[in-house]
Short mmCIF file of the C-alpha atoms (twelve columns), coordinates in Angstrom:
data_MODEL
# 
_entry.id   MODEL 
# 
loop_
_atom_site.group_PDB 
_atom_site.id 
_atom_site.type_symbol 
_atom_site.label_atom_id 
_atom_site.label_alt_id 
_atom_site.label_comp_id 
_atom_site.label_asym_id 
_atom_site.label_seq_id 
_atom_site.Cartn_x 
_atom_site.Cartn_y 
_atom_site.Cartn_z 
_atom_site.pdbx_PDB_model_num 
ATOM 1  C CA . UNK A 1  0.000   0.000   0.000   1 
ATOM 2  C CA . UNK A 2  2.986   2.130   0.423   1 
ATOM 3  C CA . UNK A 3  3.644   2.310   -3.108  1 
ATOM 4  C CA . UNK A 4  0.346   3.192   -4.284  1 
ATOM 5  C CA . UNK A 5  0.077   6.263   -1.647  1 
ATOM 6  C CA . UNK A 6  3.596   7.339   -2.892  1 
ATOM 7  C CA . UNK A 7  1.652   6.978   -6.432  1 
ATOM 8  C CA . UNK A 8  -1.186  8.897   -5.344  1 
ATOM 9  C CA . UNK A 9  0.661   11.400  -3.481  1 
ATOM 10 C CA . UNK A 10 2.928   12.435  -6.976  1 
ATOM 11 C CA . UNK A 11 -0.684  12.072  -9.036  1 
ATOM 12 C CA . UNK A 12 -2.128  15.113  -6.547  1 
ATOM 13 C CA . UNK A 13 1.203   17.511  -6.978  1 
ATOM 14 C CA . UNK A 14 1.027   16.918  -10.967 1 
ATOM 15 C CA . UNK A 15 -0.575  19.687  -12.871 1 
ATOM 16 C CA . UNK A 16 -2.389  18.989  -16.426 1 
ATOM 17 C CA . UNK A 17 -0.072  16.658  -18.757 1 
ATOM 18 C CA . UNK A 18 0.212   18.227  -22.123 1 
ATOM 19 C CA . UNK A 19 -3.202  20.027  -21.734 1 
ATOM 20 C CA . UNK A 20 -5.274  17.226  -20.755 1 
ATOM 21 C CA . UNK A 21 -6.731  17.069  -17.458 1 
ATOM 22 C CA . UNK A 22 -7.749  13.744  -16.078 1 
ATOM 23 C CA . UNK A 23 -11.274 14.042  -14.371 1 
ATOM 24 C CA . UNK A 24 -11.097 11.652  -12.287 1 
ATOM 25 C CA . UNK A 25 -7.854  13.300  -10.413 1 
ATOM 26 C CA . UNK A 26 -9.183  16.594  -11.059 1 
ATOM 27 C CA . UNK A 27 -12.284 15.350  -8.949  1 
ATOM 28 C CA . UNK A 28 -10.624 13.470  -6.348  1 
ATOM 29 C CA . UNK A 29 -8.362  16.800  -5.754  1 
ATOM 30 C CA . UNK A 30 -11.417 18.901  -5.598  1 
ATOM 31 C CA . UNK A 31 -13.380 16.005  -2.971  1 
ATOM 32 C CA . UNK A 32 -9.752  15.959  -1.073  1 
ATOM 33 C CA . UNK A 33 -9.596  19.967  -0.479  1 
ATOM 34 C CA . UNK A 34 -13.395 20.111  0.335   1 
ATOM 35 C CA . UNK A 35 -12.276 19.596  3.923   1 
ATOM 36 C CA . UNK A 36 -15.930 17.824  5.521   1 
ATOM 37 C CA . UNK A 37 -17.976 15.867  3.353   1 
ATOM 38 C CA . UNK A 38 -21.312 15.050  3.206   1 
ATOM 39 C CA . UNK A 39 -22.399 11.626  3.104   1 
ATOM 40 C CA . UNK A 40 -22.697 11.348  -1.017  1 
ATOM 41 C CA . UNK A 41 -19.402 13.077  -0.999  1 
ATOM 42 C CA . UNK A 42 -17.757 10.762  1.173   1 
ATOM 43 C CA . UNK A 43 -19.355 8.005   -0.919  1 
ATOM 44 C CA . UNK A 44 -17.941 9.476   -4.415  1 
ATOM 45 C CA . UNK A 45 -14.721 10.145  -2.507  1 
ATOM 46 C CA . UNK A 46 -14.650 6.512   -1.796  1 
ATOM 47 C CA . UNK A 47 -15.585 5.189   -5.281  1 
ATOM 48 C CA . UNK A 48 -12.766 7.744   -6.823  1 
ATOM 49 C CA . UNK A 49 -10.431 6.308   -4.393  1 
ATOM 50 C CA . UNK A 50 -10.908 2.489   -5.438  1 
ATOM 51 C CA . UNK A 51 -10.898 4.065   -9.557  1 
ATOM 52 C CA . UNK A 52 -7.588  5.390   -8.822  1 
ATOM 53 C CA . UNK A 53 -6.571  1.872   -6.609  1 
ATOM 54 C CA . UNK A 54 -7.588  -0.273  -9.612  1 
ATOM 55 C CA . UNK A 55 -6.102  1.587   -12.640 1 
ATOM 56 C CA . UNK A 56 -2.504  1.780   -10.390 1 
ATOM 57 C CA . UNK A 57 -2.906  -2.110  -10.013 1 
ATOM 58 C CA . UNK A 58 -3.757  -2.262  -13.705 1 
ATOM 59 C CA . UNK A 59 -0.679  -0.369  -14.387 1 
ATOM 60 C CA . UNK A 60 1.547   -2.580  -12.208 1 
ATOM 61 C CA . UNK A 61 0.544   -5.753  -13.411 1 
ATOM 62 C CA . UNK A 62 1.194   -4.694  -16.770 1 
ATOM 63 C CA . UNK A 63 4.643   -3.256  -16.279 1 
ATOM 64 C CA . UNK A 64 5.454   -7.106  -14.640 1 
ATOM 65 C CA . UNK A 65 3.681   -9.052  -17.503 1 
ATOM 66 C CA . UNK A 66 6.204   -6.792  -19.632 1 
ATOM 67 C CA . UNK A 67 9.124   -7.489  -17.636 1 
ATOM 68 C CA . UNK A 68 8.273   -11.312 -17.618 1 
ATOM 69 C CA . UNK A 69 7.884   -11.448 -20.991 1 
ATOM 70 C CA . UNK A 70 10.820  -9.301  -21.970 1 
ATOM 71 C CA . UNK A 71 12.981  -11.604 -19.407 1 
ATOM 72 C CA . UNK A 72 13.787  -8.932  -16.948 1 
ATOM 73 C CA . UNK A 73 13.156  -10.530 -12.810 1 
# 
């Protein structure tokens, strides 16, 4: 889990990436700032949260089916 809040944590300082904003960050920044949430907000923080979770497992598991495959431990 360390790794994926280090993830998260350089996802919130990154601006836009060459112009395009990705809503789901953009969202999750916005729910993160809001301070105290009501209880849909906490529920869409949650959901964004676990969208974020999934795509960085995504991303990892691909990056290790590449290494396997490419023959690198």
């Amino acid at each position: 889990m360390a790794l994926f809040r280090r993830f998260l944590r350089s996802e919130m300082t990154h601006g836009a990436r060459s112009g395009y904003a990705d809503p789901v960050m953009v969202r999750y920044r916005a729910l993160t700032r809001a301070g105290k949430l009501d209880e849909a907000q906490a529920q869409e923080y949650a959901q964004l949260f676990n969208r974020i979770h999934s795509r960085w497992r995504w991303r990892q598991a691909t990056a290790q089916a590449l290494a396997r495959r490419n023959g690198k431990p």
